[in-house]
The first five atom37 places (N, CA, C, CB, O) and aatype in JSON, in Angstrom:
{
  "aatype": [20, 20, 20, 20, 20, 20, 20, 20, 20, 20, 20, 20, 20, 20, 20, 20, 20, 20, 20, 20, 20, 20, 20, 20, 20, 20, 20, 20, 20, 20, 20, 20, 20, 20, 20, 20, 20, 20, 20, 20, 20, 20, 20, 20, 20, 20, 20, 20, 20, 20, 20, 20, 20, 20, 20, 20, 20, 20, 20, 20, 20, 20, 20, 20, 20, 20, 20, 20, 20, 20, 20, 20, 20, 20, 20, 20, 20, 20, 20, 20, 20, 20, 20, 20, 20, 20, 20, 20, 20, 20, 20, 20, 20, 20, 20, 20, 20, 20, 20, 20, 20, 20, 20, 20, 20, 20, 20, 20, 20, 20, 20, 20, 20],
  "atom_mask": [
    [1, 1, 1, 1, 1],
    [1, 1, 1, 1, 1],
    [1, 1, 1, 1, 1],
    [1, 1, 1, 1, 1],
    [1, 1, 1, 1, 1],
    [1, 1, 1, 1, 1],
    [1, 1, 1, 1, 1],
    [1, 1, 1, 1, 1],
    [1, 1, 1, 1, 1],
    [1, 1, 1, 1, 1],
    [1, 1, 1, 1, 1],
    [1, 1, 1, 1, 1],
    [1, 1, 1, 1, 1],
    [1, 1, 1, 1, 1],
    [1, 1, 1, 1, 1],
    [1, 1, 1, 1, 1],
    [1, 1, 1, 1, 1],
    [1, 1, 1, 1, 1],
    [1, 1, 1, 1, 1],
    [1, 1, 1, 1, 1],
    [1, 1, 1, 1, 1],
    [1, 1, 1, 1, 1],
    [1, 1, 1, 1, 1],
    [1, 1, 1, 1, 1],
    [1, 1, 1, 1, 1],
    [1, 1, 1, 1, 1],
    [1, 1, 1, 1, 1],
    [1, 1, 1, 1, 1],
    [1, 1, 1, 1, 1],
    [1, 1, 1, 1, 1],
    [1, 1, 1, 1, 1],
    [1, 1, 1, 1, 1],
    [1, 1, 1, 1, 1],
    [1, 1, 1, 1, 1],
    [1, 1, 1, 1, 1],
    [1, 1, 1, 1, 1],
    [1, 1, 1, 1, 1],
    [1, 1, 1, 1, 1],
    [1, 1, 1, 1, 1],
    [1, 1, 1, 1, 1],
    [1, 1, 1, 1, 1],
    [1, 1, 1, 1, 1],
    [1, 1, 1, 1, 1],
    [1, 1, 1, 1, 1],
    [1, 1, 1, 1, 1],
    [1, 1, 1, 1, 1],
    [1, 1, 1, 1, 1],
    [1, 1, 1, 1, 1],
    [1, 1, 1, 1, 1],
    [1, 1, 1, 1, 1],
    [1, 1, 1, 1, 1],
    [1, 1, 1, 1, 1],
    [1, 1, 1, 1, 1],
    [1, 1, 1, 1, 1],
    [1, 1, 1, 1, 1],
    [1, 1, 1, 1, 1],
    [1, 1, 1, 1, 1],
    [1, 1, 1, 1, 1],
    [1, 1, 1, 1, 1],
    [1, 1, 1, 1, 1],
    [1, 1, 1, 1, 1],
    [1, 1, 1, 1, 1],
    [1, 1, 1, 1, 1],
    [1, 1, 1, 1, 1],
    [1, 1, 1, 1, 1],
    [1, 1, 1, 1, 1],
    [1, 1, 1, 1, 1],
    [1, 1, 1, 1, 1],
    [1, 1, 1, 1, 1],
    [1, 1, 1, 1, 1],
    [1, 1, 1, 1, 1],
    [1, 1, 1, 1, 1],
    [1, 1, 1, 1, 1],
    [1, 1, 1, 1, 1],
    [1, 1, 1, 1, 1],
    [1, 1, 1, 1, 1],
    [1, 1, 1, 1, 1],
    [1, 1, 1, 1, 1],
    [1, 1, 1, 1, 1],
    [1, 1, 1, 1, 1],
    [1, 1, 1, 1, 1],
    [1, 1, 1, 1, 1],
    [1, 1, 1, 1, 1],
    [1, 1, 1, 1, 1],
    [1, 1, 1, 1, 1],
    [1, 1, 1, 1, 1],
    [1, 1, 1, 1, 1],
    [1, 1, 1, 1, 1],
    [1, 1, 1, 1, 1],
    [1, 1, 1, 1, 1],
    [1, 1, 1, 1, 1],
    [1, 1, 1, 1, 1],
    [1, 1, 1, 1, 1],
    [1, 1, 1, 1, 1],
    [1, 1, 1, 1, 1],
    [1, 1, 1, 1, 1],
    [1, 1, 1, 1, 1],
    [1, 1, 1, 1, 1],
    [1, 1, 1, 1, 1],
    [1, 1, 1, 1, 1],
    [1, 1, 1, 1, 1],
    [1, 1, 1, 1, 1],
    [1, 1, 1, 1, 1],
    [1, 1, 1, 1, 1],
    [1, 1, 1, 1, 1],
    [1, 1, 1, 1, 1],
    [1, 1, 1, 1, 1],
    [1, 1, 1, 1, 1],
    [1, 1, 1, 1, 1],
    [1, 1, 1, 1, 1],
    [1, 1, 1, 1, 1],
    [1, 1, 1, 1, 1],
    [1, 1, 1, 1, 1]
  ],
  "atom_positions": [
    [[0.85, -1.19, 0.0], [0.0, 0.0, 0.0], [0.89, 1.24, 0.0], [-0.97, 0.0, 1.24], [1.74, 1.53, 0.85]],
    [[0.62, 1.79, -0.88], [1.44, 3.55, -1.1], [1.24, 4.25, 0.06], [0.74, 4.69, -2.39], [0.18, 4.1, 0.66]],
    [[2.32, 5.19, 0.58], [1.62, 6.1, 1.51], [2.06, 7.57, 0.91], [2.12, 5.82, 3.2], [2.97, 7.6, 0.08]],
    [[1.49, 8.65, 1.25], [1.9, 9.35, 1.04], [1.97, 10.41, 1.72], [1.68, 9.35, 0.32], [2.1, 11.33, 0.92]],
    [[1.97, 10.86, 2.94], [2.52, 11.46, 3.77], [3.66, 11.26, 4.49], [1.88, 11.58, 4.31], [4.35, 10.26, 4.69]],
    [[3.79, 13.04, 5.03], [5.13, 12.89, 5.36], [5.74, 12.24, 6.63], [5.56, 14.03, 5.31], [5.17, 12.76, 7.59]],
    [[6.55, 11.42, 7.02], [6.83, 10.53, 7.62], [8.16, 10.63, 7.82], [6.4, 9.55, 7.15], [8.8, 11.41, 7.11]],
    [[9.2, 9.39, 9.4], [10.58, 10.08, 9.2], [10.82, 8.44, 8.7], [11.63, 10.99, 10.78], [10.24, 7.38, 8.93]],
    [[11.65, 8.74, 8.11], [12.63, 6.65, 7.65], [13.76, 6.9, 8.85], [13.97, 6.31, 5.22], [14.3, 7.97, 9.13]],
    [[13.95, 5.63, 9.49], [15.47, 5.71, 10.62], [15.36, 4.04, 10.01], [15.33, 6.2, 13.05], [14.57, 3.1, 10.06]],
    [[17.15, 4.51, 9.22], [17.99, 2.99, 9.4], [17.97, 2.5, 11.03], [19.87, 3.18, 8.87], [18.38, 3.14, 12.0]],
    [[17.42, 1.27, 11.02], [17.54, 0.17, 12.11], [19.12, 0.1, 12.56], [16.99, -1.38, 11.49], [19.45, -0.01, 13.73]],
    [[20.21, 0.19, 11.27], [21.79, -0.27, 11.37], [22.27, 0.96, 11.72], [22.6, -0.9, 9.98], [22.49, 1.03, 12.93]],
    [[22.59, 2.28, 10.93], [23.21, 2.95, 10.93], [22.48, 4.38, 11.61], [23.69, 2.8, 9.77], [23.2, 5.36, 11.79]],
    [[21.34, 4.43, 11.89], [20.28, 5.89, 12.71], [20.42, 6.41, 11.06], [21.27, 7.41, 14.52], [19.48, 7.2, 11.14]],
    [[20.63, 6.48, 10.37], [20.46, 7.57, 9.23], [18.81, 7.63, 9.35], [21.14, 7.05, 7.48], [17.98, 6.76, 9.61]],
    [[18.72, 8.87, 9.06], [17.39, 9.83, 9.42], [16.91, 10.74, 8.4], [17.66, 10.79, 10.61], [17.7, 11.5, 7.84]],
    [[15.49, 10.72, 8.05], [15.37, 11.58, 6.94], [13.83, 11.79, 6.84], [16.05, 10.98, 5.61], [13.2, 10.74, 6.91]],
    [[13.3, 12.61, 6.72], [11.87, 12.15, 6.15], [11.61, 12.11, 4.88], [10.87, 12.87, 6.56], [12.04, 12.82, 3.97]],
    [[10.64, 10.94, 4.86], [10.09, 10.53, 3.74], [8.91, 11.09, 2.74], [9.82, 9.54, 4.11], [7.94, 11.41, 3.42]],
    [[8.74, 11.26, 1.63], [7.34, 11.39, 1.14], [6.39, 10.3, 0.65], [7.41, 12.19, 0.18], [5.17, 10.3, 0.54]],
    [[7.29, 9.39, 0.37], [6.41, 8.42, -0.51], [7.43, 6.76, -0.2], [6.38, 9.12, -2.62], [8.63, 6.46, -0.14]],
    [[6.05, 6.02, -0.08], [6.68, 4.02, 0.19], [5.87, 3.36, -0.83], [6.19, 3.0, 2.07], [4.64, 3.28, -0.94]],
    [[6.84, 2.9, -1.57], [6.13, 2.11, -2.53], [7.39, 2.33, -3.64], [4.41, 2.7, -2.96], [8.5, 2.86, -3.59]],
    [[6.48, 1.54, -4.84], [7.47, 1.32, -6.54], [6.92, 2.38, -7.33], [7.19, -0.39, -7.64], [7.2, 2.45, -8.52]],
    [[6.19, 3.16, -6.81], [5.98, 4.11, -8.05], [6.07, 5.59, -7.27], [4.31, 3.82, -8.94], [5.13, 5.89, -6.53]],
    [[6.85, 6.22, -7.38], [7.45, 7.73, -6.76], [6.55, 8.12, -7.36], [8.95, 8.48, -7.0], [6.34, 7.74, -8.51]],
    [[5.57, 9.24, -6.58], [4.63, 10.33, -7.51], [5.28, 11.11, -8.55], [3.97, 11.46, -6.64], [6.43, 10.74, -8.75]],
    [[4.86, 12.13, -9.3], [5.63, 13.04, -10.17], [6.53, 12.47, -11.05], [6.33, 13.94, -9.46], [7.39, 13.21, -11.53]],
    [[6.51, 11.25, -11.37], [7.6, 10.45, -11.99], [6.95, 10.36, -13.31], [8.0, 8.96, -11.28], [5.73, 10.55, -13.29]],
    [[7.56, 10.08, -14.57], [6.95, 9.31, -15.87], [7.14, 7.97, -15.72], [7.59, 9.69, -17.24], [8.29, 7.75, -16.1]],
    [[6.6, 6.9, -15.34], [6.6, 5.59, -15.88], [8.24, 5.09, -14.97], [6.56, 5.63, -17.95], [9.31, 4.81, -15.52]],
    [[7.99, 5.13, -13.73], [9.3, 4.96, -13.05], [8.44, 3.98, -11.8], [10.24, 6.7, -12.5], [7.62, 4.24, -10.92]],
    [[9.14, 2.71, -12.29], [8.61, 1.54, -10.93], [10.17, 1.03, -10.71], [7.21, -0.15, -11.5], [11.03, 0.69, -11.53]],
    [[10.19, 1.1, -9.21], [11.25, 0.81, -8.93], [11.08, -0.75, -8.54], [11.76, 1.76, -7.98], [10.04, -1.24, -8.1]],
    [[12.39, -1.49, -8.79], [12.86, -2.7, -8.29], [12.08, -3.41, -6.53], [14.59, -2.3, -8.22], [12.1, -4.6, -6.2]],
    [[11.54, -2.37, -5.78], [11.46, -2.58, -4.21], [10.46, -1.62, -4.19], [12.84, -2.31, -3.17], [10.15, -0.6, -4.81]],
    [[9.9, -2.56, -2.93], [9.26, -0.73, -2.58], [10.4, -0.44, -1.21], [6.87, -0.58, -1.78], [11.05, -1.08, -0.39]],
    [[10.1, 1.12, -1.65], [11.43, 2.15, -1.05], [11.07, 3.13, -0.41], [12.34, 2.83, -2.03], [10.06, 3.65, -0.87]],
    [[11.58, 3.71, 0.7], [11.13, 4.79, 1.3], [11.93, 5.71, 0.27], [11.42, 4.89, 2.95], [13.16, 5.71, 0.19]],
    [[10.88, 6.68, -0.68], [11.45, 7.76, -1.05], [10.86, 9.54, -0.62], [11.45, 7.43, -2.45], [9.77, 10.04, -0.34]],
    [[12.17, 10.01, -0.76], [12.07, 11.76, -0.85], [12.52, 12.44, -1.97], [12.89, 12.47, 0.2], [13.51, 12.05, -2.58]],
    [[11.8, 13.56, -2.35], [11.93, 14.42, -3.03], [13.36, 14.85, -3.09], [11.09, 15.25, -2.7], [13.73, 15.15, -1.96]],
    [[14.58, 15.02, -4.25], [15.45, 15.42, -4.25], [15.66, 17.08, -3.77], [15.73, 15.0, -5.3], [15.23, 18.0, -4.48]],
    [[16.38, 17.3, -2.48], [16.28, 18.55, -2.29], [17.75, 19.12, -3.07], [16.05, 18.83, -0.67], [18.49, 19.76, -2.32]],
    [[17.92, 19.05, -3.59], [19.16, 19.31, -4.79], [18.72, 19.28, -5.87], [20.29, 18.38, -4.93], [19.61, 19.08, -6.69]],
    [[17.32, 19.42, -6.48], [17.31, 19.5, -7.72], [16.0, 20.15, -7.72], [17.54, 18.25, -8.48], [15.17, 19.64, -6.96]],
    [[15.53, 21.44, -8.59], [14.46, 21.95, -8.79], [13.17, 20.83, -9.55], [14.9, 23.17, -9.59], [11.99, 20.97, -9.26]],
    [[13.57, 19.92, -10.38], [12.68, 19.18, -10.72], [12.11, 18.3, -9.93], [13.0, 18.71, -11.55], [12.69, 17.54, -9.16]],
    [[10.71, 18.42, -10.14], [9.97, 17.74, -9.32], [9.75, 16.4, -9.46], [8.98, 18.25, -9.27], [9.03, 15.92, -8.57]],
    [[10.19, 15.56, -10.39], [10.14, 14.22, -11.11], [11.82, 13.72, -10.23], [10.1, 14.39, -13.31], [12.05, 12.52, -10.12]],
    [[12.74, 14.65, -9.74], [13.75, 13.79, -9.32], [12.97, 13.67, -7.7], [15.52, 14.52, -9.49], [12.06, 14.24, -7.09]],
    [[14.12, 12.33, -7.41], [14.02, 11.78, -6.18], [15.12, 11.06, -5.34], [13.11, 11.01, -6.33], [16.27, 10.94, -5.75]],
    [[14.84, 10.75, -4.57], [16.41, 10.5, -3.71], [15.68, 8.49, -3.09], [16.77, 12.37, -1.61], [14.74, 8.6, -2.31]],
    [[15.97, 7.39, -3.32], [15.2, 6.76, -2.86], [16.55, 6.34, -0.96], [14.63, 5.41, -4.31], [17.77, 6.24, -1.1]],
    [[16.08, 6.25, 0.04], [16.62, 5.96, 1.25], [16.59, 4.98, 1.64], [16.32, 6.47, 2.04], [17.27, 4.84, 2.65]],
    [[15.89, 3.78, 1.18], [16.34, 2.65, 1.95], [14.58, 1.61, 1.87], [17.02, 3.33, 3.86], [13.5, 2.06, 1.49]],
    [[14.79, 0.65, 2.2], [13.57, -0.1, 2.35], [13.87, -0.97, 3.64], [13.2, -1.01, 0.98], [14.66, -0.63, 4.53]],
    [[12.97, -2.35, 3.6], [13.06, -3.08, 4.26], [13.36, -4.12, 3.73], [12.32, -3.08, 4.86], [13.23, -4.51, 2.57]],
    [[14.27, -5.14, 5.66], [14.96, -6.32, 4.58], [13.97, -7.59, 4.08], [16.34, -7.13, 5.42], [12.89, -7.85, 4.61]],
    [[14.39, -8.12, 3.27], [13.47, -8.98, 2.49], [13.25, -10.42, 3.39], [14.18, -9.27, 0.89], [12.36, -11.23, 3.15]],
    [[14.35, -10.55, 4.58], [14.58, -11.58, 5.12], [13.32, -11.32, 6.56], [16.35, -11.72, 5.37], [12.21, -11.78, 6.81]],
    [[14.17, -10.43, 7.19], [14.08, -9.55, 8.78], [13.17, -8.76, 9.03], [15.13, -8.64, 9.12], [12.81, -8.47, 10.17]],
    [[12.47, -8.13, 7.52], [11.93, -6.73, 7.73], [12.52, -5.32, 8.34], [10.98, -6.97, 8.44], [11.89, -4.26, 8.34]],
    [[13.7, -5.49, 8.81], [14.41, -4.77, 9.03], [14.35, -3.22, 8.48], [15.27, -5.42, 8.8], [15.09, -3.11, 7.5]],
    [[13.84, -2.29, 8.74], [14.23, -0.9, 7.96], [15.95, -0.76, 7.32], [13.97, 0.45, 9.23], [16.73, -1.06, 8.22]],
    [[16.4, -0.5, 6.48], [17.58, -0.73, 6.32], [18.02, 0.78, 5.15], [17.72, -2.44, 5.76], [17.39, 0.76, 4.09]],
    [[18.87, 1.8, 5.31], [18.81, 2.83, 4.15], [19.98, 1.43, 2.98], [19.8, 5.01, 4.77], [20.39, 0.27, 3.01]],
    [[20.01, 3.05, 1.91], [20.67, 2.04, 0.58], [22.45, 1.86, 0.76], [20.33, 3.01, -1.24], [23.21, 1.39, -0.09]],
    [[22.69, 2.2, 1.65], [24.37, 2.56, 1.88], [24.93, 0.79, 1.94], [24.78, 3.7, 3.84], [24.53, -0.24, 2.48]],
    [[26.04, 1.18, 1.05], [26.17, -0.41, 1.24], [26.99, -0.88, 2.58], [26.98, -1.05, -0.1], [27.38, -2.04, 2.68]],
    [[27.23, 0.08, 3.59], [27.62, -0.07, 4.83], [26.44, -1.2, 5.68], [27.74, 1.5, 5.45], [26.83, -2.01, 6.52]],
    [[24.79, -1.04, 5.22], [24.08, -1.47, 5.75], [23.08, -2.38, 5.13], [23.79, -0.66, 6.26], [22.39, -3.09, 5.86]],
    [[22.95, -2.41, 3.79], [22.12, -3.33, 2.92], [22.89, -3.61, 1.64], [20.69, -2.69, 2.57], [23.84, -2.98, 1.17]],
    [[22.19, -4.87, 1.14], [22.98, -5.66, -0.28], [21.44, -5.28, -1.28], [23.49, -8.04, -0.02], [20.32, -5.52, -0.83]],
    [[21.56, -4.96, -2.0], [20.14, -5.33, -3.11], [21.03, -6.14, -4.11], [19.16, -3.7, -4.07], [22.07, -5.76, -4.65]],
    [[20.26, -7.62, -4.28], [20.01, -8.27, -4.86], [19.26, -9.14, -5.5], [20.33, -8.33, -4.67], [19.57, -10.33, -5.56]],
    [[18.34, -8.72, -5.99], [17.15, -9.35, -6.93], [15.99, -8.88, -5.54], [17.36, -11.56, -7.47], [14.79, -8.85, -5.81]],
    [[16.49, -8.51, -3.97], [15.56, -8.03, -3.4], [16.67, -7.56, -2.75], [14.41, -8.73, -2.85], [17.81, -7.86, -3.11]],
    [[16.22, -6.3, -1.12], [17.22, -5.99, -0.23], [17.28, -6.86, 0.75], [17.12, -4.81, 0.26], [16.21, -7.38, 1.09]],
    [[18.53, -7.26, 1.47], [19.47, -8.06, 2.26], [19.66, -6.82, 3.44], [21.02, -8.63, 1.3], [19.99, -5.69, 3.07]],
    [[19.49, -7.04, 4.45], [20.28, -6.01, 5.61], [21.87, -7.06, 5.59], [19.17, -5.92, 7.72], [21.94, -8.19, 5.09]],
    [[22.76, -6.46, 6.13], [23.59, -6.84, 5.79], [23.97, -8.24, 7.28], [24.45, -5.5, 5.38], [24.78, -9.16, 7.25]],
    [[23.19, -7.89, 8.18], [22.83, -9.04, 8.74], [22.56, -10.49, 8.49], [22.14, -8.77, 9.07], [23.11, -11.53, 8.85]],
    [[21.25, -10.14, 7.55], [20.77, -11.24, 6.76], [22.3, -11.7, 6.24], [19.54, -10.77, 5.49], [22.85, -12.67, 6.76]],
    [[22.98, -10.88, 5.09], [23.67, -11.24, 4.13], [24.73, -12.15, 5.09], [24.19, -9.97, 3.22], [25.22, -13.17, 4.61]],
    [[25.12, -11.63, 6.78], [26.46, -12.47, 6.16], [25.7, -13.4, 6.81], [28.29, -12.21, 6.55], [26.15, -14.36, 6.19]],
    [[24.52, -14.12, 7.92], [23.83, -15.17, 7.86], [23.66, -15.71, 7.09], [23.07, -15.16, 8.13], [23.85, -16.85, 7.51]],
    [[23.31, -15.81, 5.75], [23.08, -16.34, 4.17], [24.11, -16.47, 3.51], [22.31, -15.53, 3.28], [24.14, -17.27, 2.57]],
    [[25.06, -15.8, 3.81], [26.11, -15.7, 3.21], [26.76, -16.78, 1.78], [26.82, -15.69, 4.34], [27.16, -16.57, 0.64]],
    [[26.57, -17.94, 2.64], [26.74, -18.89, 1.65], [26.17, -19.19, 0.57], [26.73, -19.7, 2.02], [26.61, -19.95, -0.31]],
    [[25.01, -18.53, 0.58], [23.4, -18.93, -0.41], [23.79, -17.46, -1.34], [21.2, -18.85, 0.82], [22.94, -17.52, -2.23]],
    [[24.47, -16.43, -1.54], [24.93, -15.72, -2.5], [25.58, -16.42, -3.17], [25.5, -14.75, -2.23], [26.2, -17.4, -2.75]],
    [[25.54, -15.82, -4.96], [26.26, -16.6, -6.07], [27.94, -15.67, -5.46], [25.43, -16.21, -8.19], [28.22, -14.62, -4.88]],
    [[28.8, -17.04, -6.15], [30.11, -16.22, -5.76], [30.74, -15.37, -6.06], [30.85, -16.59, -5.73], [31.79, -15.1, -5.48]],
    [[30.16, -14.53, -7.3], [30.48, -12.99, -7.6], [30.33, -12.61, -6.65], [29.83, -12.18, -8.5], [31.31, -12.07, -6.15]],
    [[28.93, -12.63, -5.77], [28.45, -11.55, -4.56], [29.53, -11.44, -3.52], [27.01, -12.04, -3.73], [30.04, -10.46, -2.97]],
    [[29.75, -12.76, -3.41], [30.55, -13.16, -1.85], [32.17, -12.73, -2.16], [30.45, -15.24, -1.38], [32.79, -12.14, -1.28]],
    [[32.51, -12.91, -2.86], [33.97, -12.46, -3.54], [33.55, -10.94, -2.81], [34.24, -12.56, -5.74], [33.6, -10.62, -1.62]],
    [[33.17, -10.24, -3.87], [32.71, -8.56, -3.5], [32.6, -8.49, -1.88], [30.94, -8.05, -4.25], [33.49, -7.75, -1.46]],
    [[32.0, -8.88, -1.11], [31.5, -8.81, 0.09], [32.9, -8.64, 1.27], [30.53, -10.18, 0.24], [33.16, -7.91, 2.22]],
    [[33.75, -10.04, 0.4], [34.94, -10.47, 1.15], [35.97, -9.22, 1.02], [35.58, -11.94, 0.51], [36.39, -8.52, 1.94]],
    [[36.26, -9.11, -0.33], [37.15, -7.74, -0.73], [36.8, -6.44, 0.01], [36.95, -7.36, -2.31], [37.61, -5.67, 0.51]],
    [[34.57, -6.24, -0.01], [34.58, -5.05, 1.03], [34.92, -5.4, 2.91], [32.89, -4.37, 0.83], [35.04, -4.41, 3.63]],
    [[34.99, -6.33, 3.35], [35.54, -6.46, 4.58], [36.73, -6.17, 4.74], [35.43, -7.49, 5.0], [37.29, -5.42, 5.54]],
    [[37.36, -7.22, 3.42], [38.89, -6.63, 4.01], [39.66, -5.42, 3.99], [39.77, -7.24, 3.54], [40.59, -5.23, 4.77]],
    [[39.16, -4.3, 2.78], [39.17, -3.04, 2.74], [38.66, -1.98, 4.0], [38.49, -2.91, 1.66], [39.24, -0.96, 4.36]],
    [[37.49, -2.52, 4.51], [37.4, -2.07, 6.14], [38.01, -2.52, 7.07], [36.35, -2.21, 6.7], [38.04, -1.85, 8.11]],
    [[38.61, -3.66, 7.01], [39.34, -4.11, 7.85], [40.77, -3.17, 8.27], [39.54, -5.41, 7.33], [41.25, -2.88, 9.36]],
    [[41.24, -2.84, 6.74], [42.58, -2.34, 6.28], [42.26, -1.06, 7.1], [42.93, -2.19, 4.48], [43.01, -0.7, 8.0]],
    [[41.19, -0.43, 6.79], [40.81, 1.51, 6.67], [40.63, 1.26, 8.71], [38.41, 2.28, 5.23], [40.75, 2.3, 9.35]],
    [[40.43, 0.26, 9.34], [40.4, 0.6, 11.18], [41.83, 0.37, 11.26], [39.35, -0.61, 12.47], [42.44, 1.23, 11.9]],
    [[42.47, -0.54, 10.8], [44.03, -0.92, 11.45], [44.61, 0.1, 11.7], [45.04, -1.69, 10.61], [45.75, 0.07, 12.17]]
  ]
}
């Protein structure tokens, strides 16, 4: 069900905070734009056009989890993953995913040392 009032989205993982205008696959003011998920979206406040949009995050497909799009905190893959889910499942990703996943750990790993 669409909503369309204004509302706040808070990542469950990371507090990122924002309010929302619109939940669902079809952003108002859009031409023919269904997104992949339904998404908590807002109005781009960086752009005078009213057809742009900023989408923030959904829920996880596993957990229900609120989760924004940062890949610090969710995977989209054919649906969104909190990244919880992901490394629980971990194994059940094709091994492109998990390769990627491994390389972004160890790159965070590197960036605290």
């Amino acid at each position: 069900m669409a909503s369309h009032c204004r509302q706040l989205f808070i990542c469950q993982l990371c507090g990122l905070n924002s309010p929302y205008t619109y939940y669902g696959q079809k952003p108002p003011n859009t031409r023919a734009i269904v997104l992949l998920e339904e998404c908590f979206v807002t109005k781009d406040p960086f752009s005078p056009d009213k057809e742009r949009f900023l989408v923030l995050g959904s829920l996880c497909s596993l957990c229900s989890t609120r989760v924004c799009a940062g890949s610090d905190c969710s995977l989209f893959y054919t649906k969104r993953f909190c990244l919880q889910c992901v490394n629980k499942h971990f194994d059940q990703f094709p091994h492109q995913i998990q390769t990627e996943l491994a390389k972004k750990k160890q790159s965070s790993k590197a960036a605290v040392s």
